[in-house]
PDB file of C-alpha atoms in Angstrom:
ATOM      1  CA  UNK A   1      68.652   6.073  71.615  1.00 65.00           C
ATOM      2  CA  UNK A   2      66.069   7.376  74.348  1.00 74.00           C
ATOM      3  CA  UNK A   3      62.827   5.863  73.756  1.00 85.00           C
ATOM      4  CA  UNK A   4      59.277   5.153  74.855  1.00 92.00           C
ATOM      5  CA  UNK A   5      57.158   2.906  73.631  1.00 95.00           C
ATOM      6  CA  UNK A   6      53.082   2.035  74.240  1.00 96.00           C
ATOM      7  CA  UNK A   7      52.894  -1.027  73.615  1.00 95.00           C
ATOM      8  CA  UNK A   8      48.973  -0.822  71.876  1.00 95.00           C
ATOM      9  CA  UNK A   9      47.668   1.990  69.925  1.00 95.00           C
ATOM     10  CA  UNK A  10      43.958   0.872  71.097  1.00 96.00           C
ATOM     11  CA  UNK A  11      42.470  -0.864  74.229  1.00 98.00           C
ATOM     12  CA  UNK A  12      38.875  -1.535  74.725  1.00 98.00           C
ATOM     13  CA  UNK A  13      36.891  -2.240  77.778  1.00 97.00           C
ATOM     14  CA  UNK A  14      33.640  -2.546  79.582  1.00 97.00           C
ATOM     15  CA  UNK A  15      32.618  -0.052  81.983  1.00 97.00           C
ATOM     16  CA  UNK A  16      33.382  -0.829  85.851  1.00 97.00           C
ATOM     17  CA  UNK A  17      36.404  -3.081  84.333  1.00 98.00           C
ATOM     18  CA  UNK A  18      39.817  -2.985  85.104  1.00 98.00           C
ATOM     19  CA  UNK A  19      42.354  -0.488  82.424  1.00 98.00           C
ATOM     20  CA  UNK A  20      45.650  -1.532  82.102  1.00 98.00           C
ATOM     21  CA  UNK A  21      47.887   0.414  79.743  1.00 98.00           C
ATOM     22  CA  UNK A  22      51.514  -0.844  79.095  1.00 98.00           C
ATOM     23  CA  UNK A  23      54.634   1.586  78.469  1.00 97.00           C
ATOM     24  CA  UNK A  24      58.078   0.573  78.305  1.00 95.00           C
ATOM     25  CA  UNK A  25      61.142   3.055  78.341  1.00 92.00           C
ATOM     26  CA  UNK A  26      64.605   2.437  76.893  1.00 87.00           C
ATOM     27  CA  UNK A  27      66.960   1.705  79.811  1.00 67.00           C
ATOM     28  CA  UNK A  28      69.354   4.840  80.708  1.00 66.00           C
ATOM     29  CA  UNK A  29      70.096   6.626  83.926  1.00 67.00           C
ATOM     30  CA  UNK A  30      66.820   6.962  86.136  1.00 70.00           C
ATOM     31  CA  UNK A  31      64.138   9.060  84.093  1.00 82.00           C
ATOM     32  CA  UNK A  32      61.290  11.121  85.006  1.00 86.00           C
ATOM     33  CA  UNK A  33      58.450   9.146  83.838  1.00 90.00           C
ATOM     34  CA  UNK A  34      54.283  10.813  83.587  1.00 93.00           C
ATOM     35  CA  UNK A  35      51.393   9.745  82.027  1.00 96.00           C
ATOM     36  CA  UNK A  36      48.979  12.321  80.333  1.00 95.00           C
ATOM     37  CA  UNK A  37      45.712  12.225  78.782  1.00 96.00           C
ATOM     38  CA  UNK A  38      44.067  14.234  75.869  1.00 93.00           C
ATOM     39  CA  UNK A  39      40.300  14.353  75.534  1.00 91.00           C
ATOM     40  CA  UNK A  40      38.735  15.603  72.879  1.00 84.00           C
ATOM     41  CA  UNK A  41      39.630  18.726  71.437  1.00 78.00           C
ATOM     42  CA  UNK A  42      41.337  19.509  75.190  1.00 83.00           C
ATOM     43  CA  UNK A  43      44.814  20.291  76.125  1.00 84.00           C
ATOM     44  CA  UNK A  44      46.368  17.700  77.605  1.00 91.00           C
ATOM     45  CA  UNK A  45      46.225  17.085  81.139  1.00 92.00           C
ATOM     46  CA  UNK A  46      48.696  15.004  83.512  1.00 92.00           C
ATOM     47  CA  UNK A  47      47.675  12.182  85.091  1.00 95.00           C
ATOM     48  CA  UNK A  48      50.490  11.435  87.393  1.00 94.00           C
ATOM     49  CA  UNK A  49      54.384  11.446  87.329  1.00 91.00           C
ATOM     50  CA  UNK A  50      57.312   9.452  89.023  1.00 89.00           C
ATOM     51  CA  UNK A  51      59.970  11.201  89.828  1.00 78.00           C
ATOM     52  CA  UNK A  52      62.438   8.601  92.107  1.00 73.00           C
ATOM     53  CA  UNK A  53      60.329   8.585  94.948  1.00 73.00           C
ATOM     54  CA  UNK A  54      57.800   5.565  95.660  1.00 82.00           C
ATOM     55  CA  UNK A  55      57.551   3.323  93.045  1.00 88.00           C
ATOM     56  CA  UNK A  56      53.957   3.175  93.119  1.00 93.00           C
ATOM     57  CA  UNK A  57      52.393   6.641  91.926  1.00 94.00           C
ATOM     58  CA  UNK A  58      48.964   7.299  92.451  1.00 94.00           C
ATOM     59  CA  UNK A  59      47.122  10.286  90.307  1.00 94.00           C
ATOM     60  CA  UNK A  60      43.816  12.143  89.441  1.00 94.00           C
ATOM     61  CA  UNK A  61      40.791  10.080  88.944  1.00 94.00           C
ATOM     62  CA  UNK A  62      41.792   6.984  90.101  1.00 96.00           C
ATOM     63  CA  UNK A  63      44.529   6.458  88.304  1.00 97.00           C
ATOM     64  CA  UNK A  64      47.780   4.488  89.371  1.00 97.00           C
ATOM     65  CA  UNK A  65      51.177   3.542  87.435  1.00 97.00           C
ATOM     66  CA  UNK A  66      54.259   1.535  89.064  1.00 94.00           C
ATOM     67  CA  UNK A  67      57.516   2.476  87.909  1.00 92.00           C
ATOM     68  CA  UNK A  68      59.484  -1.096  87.623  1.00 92.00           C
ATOM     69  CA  UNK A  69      62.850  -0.525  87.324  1.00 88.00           C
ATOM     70  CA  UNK A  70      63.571  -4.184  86.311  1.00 89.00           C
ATOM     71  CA  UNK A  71      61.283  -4.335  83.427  1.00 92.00           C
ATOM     72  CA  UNK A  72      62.153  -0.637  82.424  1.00 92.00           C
ATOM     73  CA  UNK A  73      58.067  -0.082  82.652  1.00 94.00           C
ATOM     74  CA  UNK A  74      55.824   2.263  84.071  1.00 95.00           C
ATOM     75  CA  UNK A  75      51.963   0.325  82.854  1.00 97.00           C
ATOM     76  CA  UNK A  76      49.483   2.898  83.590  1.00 98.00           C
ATOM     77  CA  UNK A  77      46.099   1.294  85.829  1.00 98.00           C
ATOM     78  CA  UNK A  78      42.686   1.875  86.988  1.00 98.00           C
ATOM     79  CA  UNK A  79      40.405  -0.724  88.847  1.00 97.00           C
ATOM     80  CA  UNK A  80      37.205   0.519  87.608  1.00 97.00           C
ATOM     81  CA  UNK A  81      36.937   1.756  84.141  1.00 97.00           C
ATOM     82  CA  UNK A  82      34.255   5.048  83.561  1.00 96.00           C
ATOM     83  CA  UNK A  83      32.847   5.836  80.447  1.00 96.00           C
ATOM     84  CA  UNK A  84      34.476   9.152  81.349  1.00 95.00           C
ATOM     85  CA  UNK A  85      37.963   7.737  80.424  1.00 96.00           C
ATOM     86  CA  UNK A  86      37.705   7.416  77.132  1.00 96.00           C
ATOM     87  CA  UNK A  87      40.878   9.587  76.016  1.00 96.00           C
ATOM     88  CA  UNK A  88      44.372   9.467  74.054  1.00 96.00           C
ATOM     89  CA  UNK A  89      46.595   8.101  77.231  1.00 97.00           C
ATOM     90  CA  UNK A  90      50.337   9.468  76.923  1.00 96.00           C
ATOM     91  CA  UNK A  91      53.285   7.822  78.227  1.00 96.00           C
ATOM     92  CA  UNK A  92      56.085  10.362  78.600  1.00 93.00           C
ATOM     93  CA  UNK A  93      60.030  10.203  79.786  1.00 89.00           C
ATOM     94  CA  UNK A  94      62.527  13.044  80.557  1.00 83.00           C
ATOM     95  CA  UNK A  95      65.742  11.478  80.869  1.00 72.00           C
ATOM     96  CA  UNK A  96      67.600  13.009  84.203  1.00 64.00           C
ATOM     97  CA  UNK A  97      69.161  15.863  83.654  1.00 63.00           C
ATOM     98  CA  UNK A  98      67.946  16.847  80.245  1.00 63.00           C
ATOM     99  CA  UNK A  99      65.274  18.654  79.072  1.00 70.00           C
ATOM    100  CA  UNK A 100      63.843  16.761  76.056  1.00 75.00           C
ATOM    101  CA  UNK A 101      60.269  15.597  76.736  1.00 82.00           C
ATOM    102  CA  UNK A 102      59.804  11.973  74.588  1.00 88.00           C
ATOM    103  CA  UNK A 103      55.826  10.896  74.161  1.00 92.00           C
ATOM    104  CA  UNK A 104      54.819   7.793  72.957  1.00 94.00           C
ATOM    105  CA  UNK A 105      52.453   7.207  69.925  1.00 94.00           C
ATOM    106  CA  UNK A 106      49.471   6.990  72.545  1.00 96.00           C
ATOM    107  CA  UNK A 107      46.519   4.704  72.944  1.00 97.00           C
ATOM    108  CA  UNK A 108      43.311   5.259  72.580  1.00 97.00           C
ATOM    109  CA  UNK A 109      41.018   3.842  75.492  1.00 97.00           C
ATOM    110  CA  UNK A 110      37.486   2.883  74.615  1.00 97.00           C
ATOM    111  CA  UNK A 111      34.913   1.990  77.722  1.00 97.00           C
ATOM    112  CA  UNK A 112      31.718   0.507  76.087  1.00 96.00           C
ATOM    113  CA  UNK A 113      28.617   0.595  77.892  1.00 94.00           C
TER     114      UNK A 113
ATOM    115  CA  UNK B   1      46.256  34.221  82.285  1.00 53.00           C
ATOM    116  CA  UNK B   2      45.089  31.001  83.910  1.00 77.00           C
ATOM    117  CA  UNK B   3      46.567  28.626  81.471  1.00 92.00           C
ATOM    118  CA  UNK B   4      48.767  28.705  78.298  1.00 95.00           C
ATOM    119  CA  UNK B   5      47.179  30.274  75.374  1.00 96.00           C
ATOM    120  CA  UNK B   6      47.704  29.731  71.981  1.00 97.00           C
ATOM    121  CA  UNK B   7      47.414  31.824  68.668  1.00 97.00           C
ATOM    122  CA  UNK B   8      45.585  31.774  66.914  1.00 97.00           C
ATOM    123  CA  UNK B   9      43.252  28.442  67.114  1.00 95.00           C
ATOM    124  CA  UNK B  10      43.573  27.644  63.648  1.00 97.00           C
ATOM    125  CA  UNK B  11      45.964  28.358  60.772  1.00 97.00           C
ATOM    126  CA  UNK B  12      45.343  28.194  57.005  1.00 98.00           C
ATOM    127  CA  UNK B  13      48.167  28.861  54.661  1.00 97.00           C
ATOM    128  CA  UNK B  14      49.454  28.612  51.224  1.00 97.00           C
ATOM    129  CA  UNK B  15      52.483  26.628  50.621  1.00 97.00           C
ATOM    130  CA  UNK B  16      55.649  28.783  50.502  1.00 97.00           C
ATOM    131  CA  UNK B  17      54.363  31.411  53.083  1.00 98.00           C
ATOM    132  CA  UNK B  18      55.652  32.025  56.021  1.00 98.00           C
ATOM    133  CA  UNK B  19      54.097  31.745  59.729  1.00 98.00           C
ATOM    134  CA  UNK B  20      54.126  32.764  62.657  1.00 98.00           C
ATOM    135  CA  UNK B  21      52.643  30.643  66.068  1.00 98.00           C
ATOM    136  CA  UNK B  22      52.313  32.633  69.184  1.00 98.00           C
ATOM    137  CA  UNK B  23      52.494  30.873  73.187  1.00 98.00           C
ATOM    138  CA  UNK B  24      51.707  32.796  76.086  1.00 97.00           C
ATOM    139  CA  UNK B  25      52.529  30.912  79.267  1.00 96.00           C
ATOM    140  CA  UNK B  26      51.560  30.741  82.619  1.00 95.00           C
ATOM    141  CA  UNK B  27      52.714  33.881  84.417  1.00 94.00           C
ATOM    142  CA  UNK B  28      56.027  32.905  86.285  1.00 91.00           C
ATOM    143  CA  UNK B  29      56.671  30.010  84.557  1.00 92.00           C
ATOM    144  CA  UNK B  30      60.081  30.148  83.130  1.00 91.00           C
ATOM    145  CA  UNK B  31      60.374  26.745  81.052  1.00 91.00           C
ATOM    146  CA  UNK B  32      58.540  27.039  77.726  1.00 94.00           C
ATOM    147  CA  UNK B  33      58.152  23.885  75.353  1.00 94.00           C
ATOM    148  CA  UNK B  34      57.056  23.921  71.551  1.00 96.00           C
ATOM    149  CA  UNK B  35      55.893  20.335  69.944  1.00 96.00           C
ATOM    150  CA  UNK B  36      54.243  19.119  66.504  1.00 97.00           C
ATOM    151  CA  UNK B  37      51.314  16.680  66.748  1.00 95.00           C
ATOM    152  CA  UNK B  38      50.997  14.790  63.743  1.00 93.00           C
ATOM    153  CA  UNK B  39      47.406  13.079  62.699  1.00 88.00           C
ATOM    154  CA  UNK B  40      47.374   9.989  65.201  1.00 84.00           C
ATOM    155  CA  UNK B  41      51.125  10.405  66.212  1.00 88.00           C
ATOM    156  CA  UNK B  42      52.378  11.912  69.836  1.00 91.00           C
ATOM    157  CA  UNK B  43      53.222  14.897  70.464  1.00 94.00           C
ATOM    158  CA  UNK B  44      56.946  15.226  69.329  1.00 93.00           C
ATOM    159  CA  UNK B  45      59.770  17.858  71.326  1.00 91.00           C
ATOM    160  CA  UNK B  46      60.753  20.717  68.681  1.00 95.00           C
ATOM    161  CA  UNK B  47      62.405  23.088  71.605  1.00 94.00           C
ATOM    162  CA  UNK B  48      62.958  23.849  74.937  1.00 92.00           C
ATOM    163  CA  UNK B  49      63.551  27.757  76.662  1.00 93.00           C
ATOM    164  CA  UNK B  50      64.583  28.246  79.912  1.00 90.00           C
ATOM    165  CA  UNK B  51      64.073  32.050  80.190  1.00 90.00           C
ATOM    166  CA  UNK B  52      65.228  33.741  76.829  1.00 92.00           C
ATOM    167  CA  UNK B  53      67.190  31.180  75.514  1.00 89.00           C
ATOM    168  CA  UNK B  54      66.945  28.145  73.713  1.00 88.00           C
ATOM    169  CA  UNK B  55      68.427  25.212  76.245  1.00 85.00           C
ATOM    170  CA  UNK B  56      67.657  22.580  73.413  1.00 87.00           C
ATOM    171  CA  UNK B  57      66.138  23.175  70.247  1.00 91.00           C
ATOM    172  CA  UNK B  58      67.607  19.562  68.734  1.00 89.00           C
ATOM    173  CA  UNK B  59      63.668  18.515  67.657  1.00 91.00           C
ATOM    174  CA  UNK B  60      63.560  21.492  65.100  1.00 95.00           C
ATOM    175  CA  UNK B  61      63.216  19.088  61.725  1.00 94.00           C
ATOM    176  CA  UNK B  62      65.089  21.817  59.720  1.00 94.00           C
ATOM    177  CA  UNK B  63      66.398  25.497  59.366  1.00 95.00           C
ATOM    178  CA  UNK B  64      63.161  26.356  57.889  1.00 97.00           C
ATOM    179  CA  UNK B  65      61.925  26.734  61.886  1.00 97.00           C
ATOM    180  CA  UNK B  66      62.827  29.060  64.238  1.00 96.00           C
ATOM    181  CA  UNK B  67      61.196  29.837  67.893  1.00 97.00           C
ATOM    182  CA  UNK B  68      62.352  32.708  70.019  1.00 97.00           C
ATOM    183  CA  UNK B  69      61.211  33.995  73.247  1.00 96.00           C
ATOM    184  CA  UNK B  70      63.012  37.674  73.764  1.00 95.00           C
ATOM    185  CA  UNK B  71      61.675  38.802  77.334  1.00 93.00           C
ATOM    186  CA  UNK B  72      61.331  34.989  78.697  1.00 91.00           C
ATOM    187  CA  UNK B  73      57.601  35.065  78.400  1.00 94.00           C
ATOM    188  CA  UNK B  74      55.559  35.047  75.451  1.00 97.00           C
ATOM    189  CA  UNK B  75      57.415  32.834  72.518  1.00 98.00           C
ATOM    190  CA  UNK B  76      56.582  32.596  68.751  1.00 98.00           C
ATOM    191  CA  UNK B  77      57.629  29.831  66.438  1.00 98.00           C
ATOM    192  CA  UNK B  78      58.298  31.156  63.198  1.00 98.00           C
ATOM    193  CA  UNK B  79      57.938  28.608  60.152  1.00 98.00           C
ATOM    194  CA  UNK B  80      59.468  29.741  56.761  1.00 97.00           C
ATOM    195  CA  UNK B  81      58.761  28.622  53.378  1.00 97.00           C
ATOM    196  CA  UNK B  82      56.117  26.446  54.196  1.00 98.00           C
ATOM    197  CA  UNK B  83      55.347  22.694  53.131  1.00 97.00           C
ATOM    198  CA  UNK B  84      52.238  20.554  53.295  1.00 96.00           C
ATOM    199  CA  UNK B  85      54.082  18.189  55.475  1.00 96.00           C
ATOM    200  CA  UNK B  86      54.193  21.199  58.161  1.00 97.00           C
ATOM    201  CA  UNK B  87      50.526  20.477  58.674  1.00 97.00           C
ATOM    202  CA  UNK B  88      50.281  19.318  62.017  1.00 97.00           C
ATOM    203  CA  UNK B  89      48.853  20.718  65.373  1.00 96.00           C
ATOM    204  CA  UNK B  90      51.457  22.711  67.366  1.00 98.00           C
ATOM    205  CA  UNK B  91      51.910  22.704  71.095  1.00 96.00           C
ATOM    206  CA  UNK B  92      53.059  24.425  73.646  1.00 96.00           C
ATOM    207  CA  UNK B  93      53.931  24.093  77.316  1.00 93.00           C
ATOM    208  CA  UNK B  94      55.363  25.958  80.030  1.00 93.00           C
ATOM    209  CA  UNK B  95      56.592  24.605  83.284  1.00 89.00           C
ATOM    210  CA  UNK B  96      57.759  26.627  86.487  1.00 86.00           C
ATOM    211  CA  UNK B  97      60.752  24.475  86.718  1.00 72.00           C
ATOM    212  CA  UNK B  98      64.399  24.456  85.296  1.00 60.00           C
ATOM    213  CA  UNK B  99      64.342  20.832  85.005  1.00 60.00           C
ATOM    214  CA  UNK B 100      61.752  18.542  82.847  1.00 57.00           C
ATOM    215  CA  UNK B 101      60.550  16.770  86.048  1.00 61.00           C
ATOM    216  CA  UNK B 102      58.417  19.096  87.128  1.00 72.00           C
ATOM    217  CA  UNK B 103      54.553  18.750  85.146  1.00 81.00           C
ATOM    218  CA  UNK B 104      54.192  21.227  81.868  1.00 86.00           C
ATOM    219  CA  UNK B 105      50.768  22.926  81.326  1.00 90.00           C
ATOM    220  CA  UNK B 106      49.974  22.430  77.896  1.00 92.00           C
ATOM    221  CA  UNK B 107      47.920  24.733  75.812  1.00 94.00           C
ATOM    222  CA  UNK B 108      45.311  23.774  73.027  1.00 93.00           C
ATOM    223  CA  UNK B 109      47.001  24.056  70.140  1.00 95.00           C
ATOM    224  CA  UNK B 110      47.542  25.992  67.016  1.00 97.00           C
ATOM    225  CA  UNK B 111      46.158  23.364  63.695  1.00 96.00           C
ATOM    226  CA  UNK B 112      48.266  24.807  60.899  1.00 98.00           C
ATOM    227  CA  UNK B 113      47.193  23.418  57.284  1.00 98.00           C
ATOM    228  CA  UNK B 114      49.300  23.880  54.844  1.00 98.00           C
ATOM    229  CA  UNK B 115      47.482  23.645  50.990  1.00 97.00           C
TER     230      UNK B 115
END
């Protein structure tokens, strides 16, 4: 069965720090893979996408995620953490040539002071 | 309009009634998406339009909901007989592609609570 799991439902770090937020993706024919986040009582907002190009996507805000074909993951990272980022993070595939859009639970990212 | 709206904002109903959830979508965009947030749960996929019709409406739980879009724009999902387990906060998104690589503008959200 298509699948995408986040592998933690919470991650915590210091501001200026480095975020690192895992997603794996059941293996099937080569997806569509984006990450969104959700602020607040906001709509949510993409981040970035991979869509067979270069492996190494860079997004808004200083975001990054490498799609690794070999470990069927696409780990969502930023090198400095801003107290700004606290959101719900979204992994999300679309398996090629369908339409169905599968999220992951989420995870929460807190930035402490 | 500038983004996708949804209405309305917030939905209270009695269990057994009926609803209805209207999307309007970005202008052009022909791809329309519906999806039920649950409390600390991602969003999940109910149904997918591409112009009028439904091109996958597999995520529709049961035959209690029903979305249609008649002139390929705005869309309404139609809940029937409702149940406190509908309560949930329904999305939608639209997309200007055929093809669920291309990014979907999501809206804010209708909260239906069901008591």
């Amino acid at each position: 069965a298509q699948s995408v799991t986040q592998l933690d439902s919470h991650v915590s770090v210091s501001e200026g720090t480095p975020v690192l937020l895992r997603c794996n993706y059941s293996s099937s024919y080569s997806p569509s893979l984006f990450w969104y986040v959700q602020h607040p009582n906001k709509g949510l907002q993409l981040l970035l996408k991979y869509t067979s190009a270069a492996t190494l996507v860079k997004g808004i805000n200083g975001f990054e995620a490498e799609f690794k074909k070999s470990e069927t993951s696409f780990h969502l990272t930023k090198p400095s953490a801003h107290m700004s980022d606290a959101a719900e993070y979204f992994c999300v595939v679309v398996y090629t040539g369908g339409f169905k859009t599968i999220f992951g639970a989420g995870t929460r990212l807190f930035v402490k002071a | 309009g500038a983004g996708v709206s949804q209405t309305p904002s917030n939905k209270v109903t009695e269990k057994g009634k009926y609803v209805e959830l209207r999307c309007d979508p970005i202008s052009g965009h022909t791809a329309l998406y519906w999806y039920r947030q649950s409390l600390g749960q991602g969003p999940e996929f109910l149904i997918y339009f591409q112009g009028t019709g439904a091109a996958d409406d597999s995520g529709l739980p049961n035959d209690r909901f029903f979305a249609v879009r008649p002139e390929g724009s705005v869309s309404t999902l139609k809940i029937q007989r409702t149940e406190r387990g509908d309560s949930a906060v329904y999305l939608c998104a639209s997309s200007p592609g055929g093809r669920g690589n291309t990014e979907a503008f999501f809206g804010q959200g209708t909260r239906l609570t069901v008591v």
